[in-house]
Short mmCIF file of C-alpha atoms in Angstrom, two decimals:
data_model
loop_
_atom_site.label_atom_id
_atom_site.label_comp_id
_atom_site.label_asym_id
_atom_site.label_seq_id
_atom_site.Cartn_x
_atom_site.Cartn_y
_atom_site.Cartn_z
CA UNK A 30 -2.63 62.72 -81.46
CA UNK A 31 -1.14 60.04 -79.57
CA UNK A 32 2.07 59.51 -80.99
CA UNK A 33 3.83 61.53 -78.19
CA UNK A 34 2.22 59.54 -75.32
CA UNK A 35 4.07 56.03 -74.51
CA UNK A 36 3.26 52.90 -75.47
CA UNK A 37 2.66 50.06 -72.85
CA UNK A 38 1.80 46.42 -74.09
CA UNK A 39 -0.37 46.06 -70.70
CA UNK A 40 -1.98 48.46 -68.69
CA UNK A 41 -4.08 47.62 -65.22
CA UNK A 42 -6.25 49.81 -63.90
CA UNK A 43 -6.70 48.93 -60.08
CA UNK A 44 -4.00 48.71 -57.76
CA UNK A 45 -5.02 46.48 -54.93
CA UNK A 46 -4.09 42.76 -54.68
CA UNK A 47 -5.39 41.62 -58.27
CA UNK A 48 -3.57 44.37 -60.27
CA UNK A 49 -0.36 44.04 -58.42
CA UNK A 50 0.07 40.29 -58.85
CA UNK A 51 -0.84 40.95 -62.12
CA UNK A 52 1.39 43.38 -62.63
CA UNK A 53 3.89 41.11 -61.15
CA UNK A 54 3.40 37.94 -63.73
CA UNK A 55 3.51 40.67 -66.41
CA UNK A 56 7.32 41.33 -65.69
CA UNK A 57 7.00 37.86 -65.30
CA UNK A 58 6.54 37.40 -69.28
CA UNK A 59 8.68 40.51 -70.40
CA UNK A 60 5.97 42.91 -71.08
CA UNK A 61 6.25 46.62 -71.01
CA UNK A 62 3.50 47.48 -67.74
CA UNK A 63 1.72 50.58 -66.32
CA UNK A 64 -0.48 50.00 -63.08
CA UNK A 65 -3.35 53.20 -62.90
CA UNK A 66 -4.58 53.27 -59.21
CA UNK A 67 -7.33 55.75 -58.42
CA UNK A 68 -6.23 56.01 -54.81
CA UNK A 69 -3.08 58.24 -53.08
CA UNK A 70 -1.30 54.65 -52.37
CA UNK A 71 -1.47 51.45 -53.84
CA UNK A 72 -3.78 48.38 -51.76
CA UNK A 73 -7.14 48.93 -52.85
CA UNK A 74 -9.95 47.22 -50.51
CA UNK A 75 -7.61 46.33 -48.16
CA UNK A 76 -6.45 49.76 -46.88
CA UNK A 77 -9.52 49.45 -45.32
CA UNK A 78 -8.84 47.34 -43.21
CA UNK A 79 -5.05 47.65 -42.26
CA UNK A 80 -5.00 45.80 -39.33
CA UNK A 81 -7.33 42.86 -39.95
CA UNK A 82 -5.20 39.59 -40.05
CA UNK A 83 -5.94 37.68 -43.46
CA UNK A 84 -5.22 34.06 -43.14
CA UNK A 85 -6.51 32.67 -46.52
CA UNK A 86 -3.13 33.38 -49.01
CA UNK A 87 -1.16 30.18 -49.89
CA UNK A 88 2.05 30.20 -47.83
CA UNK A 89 1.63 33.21 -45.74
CA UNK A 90 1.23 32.77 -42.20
CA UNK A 91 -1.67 35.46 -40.75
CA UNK A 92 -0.69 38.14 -42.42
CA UNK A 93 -2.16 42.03 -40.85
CA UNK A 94 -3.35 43.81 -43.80
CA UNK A 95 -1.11 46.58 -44.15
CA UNK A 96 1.71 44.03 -43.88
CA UNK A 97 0.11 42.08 -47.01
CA UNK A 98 0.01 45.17 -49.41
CA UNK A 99 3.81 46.02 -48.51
CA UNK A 100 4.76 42.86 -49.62
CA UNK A 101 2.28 42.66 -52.90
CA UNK A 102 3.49 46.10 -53.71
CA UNK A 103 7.22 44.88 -53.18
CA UNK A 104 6.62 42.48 -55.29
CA UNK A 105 4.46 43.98 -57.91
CA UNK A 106 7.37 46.26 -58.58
CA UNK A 107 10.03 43.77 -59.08
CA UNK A 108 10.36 44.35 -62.62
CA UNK A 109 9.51 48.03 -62.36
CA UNK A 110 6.39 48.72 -63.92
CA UNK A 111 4.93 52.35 -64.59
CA UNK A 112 3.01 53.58 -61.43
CA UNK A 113 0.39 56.05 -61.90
CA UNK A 114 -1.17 56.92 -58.89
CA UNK A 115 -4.68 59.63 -58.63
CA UNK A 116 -5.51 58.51 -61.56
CA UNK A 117 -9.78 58.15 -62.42
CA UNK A 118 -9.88 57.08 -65.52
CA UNK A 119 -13.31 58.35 -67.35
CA UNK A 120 -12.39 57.87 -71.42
CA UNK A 121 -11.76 55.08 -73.42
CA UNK A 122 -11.42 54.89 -77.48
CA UNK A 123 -9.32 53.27 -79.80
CA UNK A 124 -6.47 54.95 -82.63
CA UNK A 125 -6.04 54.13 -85.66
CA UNK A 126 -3.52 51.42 -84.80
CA UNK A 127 -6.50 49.71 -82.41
CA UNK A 128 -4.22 50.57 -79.52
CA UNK A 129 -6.55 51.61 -76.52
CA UNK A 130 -6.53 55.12 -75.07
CA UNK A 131 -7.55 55.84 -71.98
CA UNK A 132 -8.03 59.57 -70.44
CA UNK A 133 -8.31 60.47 -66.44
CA UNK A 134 -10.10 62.70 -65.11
CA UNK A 135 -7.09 65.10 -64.36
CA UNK A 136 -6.24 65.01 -67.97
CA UNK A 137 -3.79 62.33 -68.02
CA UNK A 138 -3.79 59.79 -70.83
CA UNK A 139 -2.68 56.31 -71.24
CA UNK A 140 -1.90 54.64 -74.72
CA UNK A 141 -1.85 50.99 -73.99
CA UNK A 142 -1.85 47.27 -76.67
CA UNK A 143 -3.82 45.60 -73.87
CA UNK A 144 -5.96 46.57 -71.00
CA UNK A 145 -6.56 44.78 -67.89
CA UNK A 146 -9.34 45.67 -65.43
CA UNK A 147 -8.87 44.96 -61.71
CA UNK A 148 -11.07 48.21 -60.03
CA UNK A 149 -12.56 45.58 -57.53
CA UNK A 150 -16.41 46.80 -57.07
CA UNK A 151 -15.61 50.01 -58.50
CA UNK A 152 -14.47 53.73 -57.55
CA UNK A 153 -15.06 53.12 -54.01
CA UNK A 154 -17.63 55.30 -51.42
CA UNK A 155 -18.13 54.98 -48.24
CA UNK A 156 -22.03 53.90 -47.30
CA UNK A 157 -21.96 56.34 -43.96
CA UNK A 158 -24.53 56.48 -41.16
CA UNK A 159 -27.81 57.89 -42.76
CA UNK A 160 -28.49 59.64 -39.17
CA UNK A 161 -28.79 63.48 -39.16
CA UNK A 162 -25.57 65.29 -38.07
CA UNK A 163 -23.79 61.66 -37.80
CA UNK A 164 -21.19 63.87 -39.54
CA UNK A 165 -20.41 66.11 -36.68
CA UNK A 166 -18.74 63.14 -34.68
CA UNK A 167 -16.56 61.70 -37.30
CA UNK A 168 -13.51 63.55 -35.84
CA UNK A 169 -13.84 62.02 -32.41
CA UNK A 170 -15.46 58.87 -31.61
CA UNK A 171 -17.55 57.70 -34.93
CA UNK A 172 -15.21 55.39 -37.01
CA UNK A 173 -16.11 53.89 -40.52
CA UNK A 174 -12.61 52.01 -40.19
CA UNK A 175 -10.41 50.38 -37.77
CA UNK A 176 -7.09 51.79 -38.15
CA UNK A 177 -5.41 51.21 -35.26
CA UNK A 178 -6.81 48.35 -32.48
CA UNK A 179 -5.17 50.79 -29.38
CA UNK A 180 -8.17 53.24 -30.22
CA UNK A 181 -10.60 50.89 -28.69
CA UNK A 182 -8.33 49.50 -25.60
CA UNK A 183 -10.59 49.72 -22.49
CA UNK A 184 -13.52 51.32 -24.35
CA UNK A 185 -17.00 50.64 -24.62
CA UNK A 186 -17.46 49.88 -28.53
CA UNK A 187 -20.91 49.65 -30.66
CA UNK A 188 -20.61 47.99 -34.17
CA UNK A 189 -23.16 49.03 -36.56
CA UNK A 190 -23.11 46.17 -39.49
CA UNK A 191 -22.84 42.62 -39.96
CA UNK A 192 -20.54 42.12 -43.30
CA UNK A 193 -17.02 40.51 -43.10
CA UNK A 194 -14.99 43.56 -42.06
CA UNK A 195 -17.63 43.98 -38.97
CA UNK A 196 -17.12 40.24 -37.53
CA UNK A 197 -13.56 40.93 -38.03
CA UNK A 198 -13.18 43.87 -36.27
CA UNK A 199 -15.23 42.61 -33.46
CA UNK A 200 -13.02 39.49 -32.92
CA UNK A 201 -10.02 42.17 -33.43
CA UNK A 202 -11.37 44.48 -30.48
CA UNK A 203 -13.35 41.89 -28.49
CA UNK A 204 -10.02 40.87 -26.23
CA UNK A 205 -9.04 44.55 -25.79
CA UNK A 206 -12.05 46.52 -25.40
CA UNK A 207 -13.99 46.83 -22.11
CA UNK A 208 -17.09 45.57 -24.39
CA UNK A 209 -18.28 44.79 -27.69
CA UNK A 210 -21.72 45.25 -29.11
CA UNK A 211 -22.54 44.00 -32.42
CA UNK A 212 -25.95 45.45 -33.91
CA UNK A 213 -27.40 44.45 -37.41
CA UNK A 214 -30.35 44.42 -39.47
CA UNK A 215 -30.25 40.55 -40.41
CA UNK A 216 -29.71 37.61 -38.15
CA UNK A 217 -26.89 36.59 -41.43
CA UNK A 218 -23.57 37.60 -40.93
CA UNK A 219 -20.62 37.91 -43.49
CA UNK A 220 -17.46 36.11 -43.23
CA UNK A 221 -16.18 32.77 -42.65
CA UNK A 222 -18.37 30.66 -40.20
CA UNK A 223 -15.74 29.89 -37.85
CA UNK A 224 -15.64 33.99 -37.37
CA UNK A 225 -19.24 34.47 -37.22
CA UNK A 226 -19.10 32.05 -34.37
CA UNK A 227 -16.00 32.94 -32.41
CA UNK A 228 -17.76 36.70 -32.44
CA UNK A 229 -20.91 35.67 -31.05
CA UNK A 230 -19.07 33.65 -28.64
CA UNK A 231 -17.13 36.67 -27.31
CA UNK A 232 -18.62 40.04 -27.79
CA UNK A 233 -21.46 40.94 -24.89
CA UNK A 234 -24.13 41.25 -27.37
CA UNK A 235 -25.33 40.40 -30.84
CA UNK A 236 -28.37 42.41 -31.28
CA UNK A 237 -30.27 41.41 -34.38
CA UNK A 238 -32.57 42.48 -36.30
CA UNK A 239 -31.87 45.60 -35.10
CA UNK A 240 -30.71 49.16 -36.36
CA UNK A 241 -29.08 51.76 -34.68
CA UNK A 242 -31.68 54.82 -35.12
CA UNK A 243 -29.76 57.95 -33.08
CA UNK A 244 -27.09 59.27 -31.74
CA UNK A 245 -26.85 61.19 -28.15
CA UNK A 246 -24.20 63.10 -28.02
CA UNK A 247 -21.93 65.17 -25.09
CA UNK A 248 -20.30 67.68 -26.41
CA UNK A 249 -18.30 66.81 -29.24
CA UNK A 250 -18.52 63.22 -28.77
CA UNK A 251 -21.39 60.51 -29.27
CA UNK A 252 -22.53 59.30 -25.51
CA UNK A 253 -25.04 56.79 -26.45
CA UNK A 254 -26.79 55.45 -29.21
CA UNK A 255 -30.52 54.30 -29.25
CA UNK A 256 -31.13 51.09 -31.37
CA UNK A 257 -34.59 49.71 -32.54
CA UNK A 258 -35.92 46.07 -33.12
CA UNK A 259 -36.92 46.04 -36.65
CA UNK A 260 -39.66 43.44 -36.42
CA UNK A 261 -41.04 44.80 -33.09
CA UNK A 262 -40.10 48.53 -32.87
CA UNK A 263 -38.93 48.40 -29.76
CA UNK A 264 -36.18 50.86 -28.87
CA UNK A 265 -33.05 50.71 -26.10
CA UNK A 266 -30.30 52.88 -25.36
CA UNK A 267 -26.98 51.97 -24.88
CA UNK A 268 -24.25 53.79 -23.72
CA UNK A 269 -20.58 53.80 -25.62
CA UNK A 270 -17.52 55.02 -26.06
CA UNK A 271 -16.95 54.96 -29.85
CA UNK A 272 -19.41 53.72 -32.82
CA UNK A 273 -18.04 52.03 -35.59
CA UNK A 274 -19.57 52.12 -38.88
CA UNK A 275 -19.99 48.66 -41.79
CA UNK A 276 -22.26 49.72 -43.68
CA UNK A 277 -20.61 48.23 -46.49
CA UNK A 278 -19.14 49.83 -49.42
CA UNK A 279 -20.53 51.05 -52.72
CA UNK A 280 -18.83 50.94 -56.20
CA UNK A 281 -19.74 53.58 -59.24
CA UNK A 282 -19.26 51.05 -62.62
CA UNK A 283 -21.25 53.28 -64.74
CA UNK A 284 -18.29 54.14 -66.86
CA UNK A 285 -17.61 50.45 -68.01
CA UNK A 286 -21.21 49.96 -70.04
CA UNK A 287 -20.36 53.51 -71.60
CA UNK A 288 -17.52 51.44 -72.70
CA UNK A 289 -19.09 48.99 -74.28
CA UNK A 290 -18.18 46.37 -71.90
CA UNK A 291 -20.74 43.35 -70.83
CA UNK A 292 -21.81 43.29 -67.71
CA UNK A 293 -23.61 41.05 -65.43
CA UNK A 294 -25.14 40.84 -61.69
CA UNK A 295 -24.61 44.21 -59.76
CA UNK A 296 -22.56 45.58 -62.65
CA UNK A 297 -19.84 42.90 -62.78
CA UNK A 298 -17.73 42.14 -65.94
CA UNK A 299 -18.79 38.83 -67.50
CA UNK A 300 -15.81 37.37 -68.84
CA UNK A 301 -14.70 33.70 -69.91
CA UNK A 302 -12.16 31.01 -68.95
CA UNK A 303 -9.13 33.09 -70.73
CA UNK A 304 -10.29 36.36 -68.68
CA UNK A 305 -11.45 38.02 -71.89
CA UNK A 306 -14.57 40.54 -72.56
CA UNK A 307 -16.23 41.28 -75.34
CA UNK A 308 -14.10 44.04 -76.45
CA UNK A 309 -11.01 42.96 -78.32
CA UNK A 310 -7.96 42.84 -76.01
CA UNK A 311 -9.35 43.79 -72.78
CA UNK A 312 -9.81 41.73 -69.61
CA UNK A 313 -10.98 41.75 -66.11
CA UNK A 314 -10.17 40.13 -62.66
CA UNK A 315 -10.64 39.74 -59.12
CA UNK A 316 -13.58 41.22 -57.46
CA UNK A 317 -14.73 43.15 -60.92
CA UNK A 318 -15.49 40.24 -63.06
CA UNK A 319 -17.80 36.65 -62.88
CA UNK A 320 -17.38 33.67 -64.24
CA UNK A 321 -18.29 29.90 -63.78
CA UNK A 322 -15.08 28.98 -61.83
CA UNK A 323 -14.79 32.45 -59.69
CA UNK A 324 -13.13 31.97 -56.47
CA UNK A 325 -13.92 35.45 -54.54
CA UNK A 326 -10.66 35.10 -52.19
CA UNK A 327 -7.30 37.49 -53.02
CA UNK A 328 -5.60 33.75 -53.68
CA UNK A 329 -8.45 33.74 -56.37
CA UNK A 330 -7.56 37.02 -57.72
CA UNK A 331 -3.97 35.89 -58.27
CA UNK A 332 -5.04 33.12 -60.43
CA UNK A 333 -7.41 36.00 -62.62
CA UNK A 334 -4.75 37.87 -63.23
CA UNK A 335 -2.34 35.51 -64.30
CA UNK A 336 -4.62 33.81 -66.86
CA UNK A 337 -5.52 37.38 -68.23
CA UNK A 338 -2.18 38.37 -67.94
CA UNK A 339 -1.28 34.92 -70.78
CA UNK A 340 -4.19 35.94 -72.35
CA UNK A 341 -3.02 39.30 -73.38
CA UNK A 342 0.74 37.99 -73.83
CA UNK A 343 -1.06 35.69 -76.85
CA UNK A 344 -3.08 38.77 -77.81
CA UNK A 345 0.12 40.75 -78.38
CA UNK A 346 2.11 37.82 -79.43
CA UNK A 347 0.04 34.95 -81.02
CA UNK A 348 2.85 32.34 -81.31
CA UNK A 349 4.40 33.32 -77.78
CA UNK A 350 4.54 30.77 -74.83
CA UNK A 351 0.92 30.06 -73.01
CA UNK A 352 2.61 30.52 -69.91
CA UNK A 353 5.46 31.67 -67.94
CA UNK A 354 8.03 30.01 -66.88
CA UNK A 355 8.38 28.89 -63.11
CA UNK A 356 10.39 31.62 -61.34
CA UNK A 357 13.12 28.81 -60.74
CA UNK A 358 13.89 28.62 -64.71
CA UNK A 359 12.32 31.88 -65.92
CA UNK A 360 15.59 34.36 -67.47
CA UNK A 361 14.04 37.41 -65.82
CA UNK A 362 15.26 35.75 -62.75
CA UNK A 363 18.89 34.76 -62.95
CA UNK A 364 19.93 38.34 -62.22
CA UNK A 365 17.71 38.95 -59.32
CA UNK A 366 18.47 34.99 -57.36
CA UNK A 367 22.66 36.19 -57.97
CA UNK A 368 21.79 39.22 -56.06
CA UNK A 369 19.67 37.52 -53.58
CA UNK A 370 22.83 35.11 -52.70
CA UNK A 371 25.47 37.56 -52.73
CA UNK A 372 23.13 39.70 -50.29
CA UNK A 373 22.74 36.30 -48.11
CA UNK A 374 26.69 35.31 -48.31
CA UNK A 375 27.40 38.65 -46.92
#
């Protein structure tokens, strides 16, 4: 029975930057909006980072992290969408009204018109240090996230990866830490050139292709590590303070083909230029979907979300607008600029 749960004319699973924009531009266009976030808080990838700066959003100066998904989640609730947080959502079928309901794992359940899809790469897991007992030390001095740079002041730090968030994080900790070692299995790095080479220029090492093999530990807390050339075998020891983890992340998707929905490479959603599957009033963005035109930045995922975001409005609506309004003539605004100037006047 589903005619006791609400009805929503859009509902986005994923609450990191793609599904609150998008929740955003749905207030934008007057539609009734839930946001289901599998996490404790809204932000998705980026709460793992908090403190990296992000310089690549339109008309933000560099922006921390944690700073970025106040203001997106500020924003995103603007026209006070439904927030359901905890919420892993493992069922979805159709009524007999072809409205989409969709059941978490908890028992939950969502009755929804339209269904948008921003759950980045997935449920997200950790890929942790495949070392015996590496375990033991994640409550002192093994990190698989920076959370606060002042951890590493003065310290002698080993990075273990080579993806974006590791060149970040060494640039981060290379002008407060007492030294930075960057060890990785491929002489490739992730990230932006410019980072790659402001990191090599100013950590002590960049060991590649090398892996870091074991941990030496005193007492409670790791000691050393031992690291090994790949190609040649040959093993070194180096003494640290703290070992921090990028092994990257990975993504369980498995639900979506039980869905029915067509995926590509490494599980993504294929959709087309409107942002639509091939199910019938469902849609994807950001990092979850691939198309000819993808732009994998969070500026990118703004512009996903907005064209599946008109594409549902239509879906609902057939002989609505194809777009919003600009904020400076859209109704939904009037209200909300008079408050902003009698706040400023004050």
């Amino acid at each position: 029975m589903t005619d006791q749960l609400e009805l929503f004319d859009v509902t986005i699973i994923g609450g990191g930057p793609a599904g609150m924009y998008t929740a955003f531009y749905s207030g934008m266009r007057d539609l009734k909006t839930k946001v289901l976030e599998y996490n404790e808080s809204l932000g998705g990838k980026i709460l793992l980072y908090p403190e990296k700066i992000i310089w690549d959003v339109g008309g933000l100066p560099p922006t921390r992290g944690e700073q970025l998904i106040q203001q997106l989640e500020t924003q995103a609730k603007t026209f006070e969408p439904e927030i359901a947080l905890n919420q892993k959502i493992t069922s979805f079928e159709r009524d007999e009204h072809n409205h989409i309901i969709l059941t978490a794992e908890n028992g939950d359940r969502h009755l929804t018109k339209t269904l948008i899809l921003a759950m980045g790469h997935g449920i997200p897991v950790q890929r942790k240090l495949e070392i015996e007992d590496a375990d033991r030390y994640e409550v002192t001095n093994l990190y698989y996230t920076v959370q606060e740079l002042k951890t590493f002041a003065g310290k002698r730090v080993v990075i273990s990866g080579g993806g974006d968030s590791a060149v970040d994080w060494a640039n981060a900790l290379a002008p407060i830490a007492e030294s930075v070692t960057v060890v990785h299995r491929r002489d490739m790095f992730g990230g932006h050139e410019k980072n790659v080479a402001n990191m090599k220029a100013t950590c002590k090492r960049i060991l590649t292709p090398h892996e870091l093999t074991e941990l030496h530990g005193q007492g409670d807390k790791i000691a050393a590590v031992t690291i090994q050339n790949i190609e040649t075998g040959e093993k070194e020891r180096i003494e640290t303070d703290a070992v921090i983890v990028n092994h990257g992340m990975k993504g369980d998707l498995s639900v979506l083909s039980e869905w029915g929905l067509k995926q590509g490479e490494w599980g993504l959603i294929e959709v087309n230029e409107k942002m639509e599957t091939n199910l019938p009033g469902v849609y994807a963005v950001g990092d979850l979907c691939t198309h000819k035109s993808k732009v994998r930045l969070i500026a990118g995922t703004f512009v996903d979300g907005v064209n599946a975001l008109n594409s549902a409005k239509l879906y609902i609506e057939p002989e609505a607008e194809k777009v919003a309004y600009v904020s400076s003539h859209n109704e939904r605004f009037k209200e909300k600029n008079k408050e902003l100037q009698t706040a400023g006047a004050r």
